[in-house]
mmCIF file of C-alpha atoms in Angstrom:
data_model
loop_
_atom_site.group_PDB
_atom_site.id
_atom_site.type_symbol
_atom_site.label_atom_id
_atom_site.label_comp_id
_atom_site.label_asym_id
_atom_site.label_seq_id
_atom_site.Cartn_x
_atom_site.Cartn_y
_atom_site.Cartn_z
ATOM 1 C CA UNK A 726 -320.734 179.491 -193.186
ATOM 2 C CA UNK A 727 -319.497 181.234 -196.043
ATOM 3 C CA UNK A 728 -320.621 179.260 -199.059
ATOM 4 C CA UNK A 729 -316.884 177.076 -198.548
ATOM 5 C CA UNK A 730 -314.702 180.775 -199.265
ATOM 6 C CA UNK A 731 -312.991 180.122 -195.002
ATOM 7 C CA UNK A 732 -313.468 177.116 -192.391
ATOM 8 C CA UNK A 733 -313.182 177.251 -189.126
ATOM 9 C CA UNK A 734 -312.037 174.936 -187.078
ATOM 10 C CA UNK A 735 -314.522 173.141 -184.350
ATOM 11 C CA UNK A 736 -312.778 170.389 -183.575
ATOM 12 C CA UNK A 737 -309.247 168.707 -183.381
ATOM 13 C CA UNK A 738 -307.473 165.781 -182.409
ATOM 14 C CA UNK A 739 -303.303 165.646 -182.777
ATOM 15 C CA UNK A 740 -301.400 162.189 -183.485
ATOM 16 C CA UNK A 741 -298.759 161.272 -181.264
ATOM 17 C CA UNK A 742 -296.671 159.451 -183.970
ATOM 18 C CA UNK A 743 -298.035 155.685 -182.699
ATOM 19 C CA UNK A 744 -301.276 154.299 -182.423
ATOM 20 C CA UNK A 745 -303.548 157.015 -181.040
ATOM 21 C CA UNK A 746 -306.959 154.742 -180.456
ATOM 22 C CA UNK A 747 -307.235 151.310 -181.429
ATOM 23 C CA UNK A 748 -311.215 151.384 -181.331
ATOM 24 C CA UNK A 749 -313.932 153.789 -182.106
ATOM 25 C CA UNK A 750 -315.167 156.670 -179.476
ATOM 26 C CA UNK A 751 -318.015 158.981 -179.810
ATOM 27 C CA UNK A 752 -317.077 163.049 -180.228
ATOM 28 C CA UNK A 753 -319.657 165.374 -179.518
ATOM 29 C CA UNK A 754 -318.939 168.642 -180.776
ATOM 30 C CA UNK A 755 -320.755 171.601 -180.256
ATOM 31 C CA UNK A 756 -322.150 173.921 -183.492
ATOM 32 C CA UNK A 757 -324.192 176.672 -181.466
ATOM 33 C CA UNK A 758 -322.103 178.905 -182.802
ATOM 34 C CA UNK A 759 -323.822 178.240 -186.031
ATOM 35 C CA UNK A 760 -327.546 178.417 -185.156
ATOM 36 C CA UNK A 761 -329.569 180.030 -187.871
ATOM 37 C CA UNK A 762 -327.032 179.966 -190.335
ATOM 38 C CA UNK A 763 -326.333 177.857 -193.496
ATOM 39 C CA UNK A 764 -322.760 176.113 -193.158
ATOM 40 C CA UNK A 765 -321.078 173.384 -194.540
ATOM 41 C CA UNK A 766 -319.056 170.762 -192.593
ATOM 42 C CA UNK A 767 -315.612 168.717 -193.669
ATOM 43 C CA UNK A 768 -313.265 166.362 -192.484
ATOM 44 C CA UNK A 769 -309.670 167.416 -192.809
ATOM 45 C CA UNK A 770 -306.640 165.307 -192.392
ATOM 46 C CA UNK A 771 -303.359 166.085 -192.989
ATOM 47 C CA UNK A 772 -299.377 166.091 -191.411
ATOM 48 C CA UNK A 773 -298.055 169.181 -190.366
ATOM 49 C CA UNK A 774 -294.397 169.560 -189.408
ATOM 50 C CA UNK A 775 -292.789 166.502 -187.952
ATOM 51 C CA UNK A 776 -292.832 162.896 -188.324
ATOM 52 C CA UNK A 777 -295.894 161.217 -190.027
ATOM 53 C CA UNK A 778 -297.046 157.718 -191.702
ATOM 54 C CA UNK A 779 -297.426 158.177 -195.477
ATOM 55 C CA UNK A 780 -298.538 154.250 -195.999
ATOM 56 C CA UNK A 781 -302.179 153.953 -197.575
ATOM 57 C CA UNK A 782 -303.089 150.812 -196.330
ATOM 58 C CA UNK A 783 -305.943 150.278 -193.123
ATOM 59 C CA UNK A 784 -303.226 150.500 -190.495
ATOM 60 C CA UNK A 785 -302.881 154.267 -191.463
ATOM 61 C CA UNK A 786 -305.346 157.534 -191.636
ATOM 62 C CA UNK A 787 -308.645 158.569 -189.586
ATOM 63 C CA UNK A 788 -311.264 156.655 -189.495
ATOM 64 C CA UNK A 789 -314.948 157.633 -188.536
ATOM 65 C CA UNK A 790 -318.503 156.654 -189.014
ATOM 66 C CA UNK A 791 -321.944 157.084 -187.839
ATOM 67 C CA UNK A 792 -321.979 160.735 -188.202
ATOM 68 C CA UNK A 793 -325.172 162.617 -186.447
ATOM 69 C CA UNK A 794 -326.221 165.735 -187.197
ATOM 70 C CA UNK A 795 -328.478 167.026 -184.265
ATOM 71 C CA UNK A 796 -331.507 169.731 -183.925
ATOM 72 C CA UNK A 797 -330.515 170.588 -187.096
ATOM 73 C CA UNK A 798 -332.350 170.960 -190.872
ATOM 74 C CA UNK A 799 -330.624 169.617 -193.908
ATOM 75 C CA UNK A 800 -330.470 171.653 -196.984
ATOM 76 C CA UNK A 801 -331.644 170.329 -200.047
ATOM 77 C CA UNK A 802 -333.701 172.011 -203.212
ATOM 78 C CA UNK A 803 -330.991 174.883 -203.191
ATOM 79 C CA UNK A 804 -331.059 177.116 -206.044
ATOM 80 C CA UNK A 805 -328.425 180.633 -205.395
ATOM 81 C CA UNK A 806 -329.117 182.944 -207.502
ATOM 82 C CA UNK A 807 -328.124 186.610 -207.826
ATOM 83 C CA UNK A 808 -330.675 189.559 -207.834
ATOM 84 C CA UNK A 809 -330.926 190.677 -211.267
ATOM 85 C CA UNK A 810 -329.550 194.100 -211.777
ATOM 86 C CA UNK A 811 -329.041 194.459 -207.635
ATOM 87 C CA UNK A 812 -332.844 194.595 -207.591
ATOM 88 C CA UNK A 813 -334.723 194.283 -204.102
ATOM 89 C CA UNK A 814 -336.712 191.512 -205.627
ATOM 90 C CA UNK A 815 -336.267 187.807 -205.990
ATOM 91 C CA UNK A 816 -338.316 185.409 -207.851
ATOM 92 C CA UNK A 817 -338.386 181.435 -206.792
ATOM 93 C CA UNK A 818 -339.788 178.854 -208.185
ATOM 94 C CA UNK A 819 -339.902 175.512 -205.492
ATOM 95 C CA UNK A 820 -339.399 172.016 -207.431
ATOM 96 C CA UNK A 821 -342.258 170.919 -204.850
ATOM 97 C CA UNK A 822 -344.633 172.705 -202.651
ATOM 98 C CA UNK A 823 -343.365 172.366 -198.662
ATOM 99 C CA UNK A 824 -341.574 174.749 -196.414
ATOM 100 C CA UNK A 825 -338.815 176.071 -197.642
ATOM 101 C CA UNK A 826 -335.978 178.407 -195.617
ATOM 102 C CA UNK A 827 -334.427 181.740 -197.613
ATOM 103 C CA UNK A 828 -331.101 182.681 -197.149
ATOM 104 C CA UNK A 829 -329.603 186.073 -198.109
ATOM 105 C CA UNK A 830 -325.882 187.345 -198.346
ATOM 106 C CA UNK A 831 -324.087 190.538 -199.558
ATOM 107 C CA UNK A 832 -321.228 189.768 -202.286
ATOM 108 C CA UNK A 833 -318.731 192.179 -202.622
ATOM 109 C CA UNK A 834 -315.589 193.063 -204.945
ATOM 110 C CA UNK A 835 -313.903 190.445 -202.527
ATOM 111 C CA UNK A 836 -316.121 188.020 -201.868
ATOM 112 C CA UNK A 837 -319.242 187.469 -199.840
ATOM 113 C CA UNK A 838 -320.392 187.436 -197.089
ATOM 114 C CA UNK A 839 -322.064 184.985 -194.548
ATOM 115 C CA UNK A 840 -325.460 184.149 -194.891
ATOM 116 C CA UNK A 841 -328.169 185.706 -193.226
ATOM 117 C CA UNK A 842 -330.390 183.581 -190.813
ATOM 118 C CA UNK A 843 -333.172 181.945 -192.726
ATOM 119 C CA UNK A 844 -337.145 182.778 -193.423
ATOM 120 C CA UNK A 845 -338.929 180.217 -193.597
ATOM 121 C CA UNK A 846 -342.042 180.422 -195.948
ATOM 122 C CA UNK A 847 -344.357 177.872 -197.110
ATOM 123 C CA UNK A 848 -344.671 177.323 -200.998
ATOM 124 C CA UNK A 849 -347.939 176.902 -202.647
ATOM 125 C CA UNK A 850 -348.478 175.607 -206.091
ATOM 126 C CA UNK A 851 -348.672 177.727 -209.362
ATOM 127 C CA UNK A 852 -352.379 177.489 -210.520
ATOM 128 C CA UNK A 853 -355.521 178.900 -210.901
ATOM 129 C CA UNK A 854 -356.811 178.628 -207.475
ATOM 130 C CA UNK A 855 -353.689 180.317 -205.844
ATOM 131 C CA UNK A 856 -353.328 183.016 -208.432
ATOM 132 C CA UNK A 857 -357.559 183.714 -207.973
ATOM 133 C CA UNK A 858 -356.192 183.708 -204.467
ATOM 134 C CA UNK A 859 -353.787 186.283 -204.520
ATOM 135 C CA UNK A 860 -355.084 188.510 -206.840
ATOM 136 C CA UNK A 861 -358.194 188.680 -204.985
ATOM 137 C CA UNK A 862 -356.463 189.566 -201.772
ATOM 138 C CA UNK A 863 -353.624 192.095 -203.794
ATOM 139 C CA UNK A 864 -356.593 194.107 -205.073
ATOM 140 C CA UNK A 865 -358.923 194.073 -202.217
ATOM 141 C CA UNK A 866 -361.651 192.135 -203.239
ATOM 142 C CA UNK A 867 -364.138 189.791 -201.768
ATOM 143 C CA UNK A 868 -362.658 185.946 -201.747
ATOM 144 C CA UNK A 869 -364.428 183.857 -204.405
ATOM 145 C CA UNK A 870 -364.788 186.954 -206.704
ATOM 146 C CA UNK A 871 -362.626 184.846 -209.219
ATOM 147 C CA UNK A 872 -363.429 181.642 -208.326
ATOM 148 C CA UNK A 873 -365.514 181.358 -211.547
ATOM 149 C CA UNK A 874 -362.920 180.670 -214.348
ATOM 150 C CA UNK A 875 -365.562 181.209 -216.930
ATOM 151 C CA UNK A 876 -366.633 184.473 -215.445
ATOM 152 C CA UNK A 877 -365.547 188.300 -215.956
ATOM 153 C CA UNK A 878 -365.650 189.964 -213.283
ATOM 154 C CA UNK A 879 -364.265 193.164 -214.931
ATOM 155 C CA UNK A 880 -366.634 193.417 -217.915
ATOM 156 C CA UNK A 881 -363.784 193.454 -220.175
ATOM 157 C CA UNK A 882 -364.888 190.814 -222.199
ATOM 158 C CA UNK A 883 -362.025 188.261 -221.314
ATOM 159 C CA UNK A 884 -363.217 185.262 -218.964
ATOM 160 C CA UNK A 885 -360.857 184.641 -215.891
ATOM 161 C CA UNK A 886 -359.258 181.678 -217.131
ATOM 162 C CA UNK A 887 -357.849 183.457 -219.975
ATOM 163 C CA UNK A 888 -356.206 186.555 -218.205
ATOM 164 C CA UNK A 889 -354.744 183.898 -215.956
ATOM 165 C CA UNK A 890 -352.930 182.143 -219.328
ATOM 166 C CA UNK A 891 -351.839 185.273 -220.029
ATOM 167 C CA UNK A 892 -351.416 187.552 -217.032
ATOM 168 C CA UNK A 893 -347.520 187.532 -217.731
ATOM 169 C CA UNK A 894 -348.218 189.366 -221.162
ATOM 170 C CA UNK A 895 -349.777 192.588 -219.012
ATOM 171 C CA UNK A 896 -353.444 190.979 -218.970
ATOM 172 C CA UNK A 897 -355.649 192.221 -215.402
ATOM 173 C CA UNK A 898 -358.903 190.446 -214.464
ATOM 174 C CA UNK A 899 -359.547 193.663 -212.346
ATOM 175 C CA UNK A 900 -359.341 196.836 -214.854
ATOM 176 C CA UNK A 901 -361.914 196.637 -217.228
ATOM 177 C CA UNK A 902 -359.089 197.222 -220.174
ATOM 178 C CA UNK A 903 -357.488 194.989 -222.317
ATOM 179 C CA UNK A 904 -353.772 195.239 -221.809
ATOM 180 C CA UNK A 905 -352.234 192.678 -223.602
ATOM 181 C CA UNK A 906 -350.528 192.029 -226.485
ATOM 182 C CA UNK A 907 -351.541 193.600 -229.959
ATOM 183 C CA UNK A 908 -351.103 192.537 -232.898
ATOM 184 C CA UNK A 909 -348.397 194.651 -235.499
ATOM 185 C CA UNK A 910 -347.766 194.737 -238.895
ATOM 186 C CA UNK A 911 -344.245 195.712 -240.841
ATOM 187 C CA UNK A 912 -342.066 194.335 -243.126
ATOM 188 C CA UNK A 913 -344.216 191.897 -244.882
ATOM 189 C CA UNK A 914 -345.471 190.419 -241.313
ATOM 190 C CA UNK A 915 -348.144 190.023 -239.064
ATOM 191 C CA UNK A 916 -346.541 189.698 -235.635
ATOM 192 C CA UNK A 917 -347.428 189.681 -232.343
ATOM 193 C CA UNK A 918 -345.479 189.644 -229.787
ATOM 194 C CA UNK A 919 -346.535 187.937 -226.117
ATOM 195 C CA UNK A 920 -345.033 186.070 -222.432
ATOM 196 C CA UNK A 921 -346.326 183.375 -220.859
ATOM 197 C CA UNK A 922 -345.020 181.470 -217.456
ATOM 198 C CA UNK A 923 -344.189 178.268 -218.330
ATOM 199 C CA UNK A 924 -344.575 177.477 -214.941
ATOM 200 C CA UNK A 925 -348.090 176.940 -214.430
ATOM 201 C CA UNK A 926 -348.575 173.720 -215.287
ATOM 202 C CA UNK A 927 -352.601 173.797 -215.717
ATOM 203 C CA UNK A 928 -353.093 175.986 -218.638
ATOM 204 C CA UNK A 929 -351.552 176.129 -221.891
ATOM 205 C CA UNK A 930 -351.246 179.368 -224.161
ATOM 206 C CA UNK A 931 -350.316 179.038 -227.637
ATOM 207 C CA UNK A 932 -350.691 181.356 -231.056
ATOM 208 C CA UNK A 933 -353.353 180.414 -234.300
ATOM 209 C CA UNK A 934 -352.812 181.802 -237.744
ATOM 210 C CA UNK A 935 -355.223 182.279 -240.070
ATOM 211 C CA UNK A 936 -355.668 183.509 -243.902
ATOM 212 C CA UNK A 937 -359.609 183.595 -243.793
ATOM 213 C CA UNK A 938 -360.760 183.952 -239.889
ATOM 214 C CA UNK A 939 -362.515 180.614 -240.423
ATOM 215 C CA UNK A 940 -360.256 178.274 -240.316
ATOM 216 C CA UNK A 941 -357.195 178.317 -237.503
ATOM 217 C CA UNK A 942 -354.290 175.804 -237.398
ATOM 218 C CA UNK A 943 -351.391 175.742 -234.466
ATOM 219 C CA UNK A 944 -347.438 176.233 -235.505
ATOM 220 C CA UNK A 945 -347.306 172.161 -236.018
ATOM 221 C CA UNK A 946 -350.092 171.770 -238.427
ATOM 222 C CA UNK A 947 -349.042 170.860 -242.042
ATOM 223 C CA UNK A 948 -352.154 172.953 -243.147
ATOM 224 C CA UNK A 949 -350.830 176.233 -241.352
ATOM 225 C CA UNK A 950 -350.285 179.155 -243.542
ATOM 226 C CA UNK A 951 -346.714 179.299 -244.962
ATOM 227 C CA UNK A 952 -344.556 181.071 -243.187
ATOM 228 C CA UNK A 953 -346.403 180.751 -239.548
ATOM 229 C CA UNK A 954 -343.767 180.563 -236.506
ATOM 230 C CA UNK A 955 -344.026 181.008 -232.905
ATOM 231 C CA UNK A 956 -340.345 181.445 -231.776
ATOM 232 C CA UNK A 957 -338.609 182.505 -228.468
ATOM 233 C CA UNK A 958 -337.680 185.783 -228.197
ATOM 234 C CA UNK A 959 -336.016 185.805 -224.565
ATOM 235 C CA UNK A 960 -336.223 184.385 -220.835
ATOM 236 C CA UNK A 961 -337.679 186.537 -218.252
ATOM 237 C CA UNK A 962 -337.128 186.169 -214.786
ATOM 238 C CA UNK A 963 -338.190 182.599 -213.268
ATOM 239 C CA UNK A 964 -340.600 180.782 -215.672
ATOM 240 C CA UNK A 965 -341.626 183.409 -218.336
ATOM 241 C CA UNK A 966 -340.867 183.387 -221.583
ATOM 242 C CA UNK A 967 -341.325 186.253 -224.005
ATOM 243 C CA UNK A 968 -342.581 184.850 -227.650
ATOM 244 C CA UNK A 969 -343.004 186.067 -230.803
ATOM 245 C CA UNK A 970 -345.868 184.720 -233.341
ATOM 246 C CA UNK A 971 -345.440 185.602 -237.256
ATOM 247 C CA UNK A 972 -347.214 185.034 -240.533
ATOM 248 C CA UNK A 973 -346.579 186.794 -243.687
ATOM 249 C CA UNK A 974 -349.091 189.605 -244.845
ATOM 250 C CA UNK A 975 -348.469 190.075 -248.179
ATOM 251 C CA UNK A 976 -350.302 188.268 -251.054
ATOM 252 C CA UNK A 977 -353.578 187.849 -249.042
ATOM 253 C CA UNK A 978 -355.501 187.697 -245.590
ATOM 254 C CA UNK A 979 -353.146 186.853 -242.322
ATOM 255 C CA UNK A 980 -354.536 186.280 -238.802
ATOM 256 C CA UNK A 981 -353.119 185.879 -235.721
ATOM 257 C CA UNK A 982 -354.809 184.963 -232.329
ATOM 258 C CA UNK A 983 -353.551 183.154 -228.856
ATOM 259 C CA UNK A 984 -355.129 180.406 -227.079
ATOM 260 C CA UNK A 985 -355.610 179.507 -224.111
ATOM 261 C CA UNK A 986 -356.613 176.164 -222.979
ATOM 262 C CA UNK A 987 -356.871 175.497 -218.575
ATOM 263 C CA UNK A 988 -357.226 172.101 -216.951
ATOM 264 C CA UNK A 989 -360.191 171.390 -214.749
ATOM 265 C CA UNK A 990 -359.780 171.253 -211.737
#
């Protein structure tokens, strides 16, 4: 129960240095001791002091099959991971959207300790609808308020769908303010500096340079202005990714600008 650092012992069965059972019987052993808890099972033999068989062949060993687990969940989709800093906060990301059971444990200079019992809580997927969802109930407003992914329900001038793209780079449908990224210039550059979450699968966010504000090419377009790179800067906790766009500034016009592109639904 302690992520494999002690076992404990459930069950046992001694040899009597001849043929112990020359068929199979069922063993029921009991694991309430366990309930709640995350634990691992294994199947241990091995002499102690005294006389034993050291041949290899199928006259020798333990043999068992049809093992039965019962009233109990199996653990799959398990992804440990520390909290960052010992930070209070934990960010998941599911592989696929279904109930899923949290575990927690204290680690110490010595080791760790058990797990806690489980939460269960039900996953949802990473899109528009759920994030219109939960910002509309975080901030108190009516449901359906950002239902409209053309609309701006703030006035800022942004439409929902694009301070959803970019919500990891400090944009808020609610505030009325644009706080996102901003566009710099030093040392012969235009940069500007931005995070997306990769994880949300139905929108796309990516930076345009220009030299004229007429014409706009992406970082894999032979026509892009020389120079123009979109590069990784660092990973953020779960899915985000904090990017850096480029283009030189000297010897003419540079432009930069992000876009955001969302799926229907």
């Amino acid at each position: 129960a302690d992520g494999g650092q002690t076992w404990d012992l459930v069950w046992r069965q001694r040899g009597n240095h001849t043929v112990s059972e020359t068929s199979f019987s069922q063993k029921d052993v009991s694991l309430a001791a366990y309930e709640g808890r995350h634990i691992q099972l294994r199947f241990s033999y091995q002499p102690t002091a005294g006389y034993f068989f050291s041949g290899t062949g199928a006259a020798y060993g333990w043999f068992f099959d049809d093992i039965s687990l019962i009233n109990t969940d199996e653990l799959s989709d398990s992804s440990p991971a520390p909290l960052a800093g010992g930070g209070g906060e934990y960010l998941y990301t599911p592989g696929t959207i279904a109930t899923k059971r949290l575990y927690i444990r204290a680690t110490t200079a010595g080791g760790a300790l058990p797990w806690s019992g489980g939460t269960d809580v039900q996953t949802t997927a990473n899109d528009y609808a759920n994030w219109a969802s939960r910002t509309e109930a975080a901030k108190g407003l009516p449901v359906g308020t950002l239902a409209d992914r053309g609309g701006d329900h703030d006035g800022d001038g942004l439409i929902e769908a694009y301070e959803y793209g970019l919500e990891a780079a400090g944009l808020d449908p609610t505030t009325g303010v644009y706080g996102g990224p901003q566009a710099t210039e030093s040392g012969g550059y235009l940069t500007l500096d931005y995070a997306i979450d990769t994880g949300r699968a139905d929108v796309s966010v990516e930076p345009l340079a220009s030299s004229d504000l007429v014409s706009w090419y992406d970082r894999d377009d032979p026509s892009r202005p020389a120079g123009f790179e979109d590069i990784l800067l660092s990973q953020g906790a779960g899915t985000i990714e904090h990017r850096r766009a480029r283009v030189p500034s000297t010897g003419g016009g540079a432009f930069l600008k992000l876009r955001v592109v969302i799926q229907e639904p």
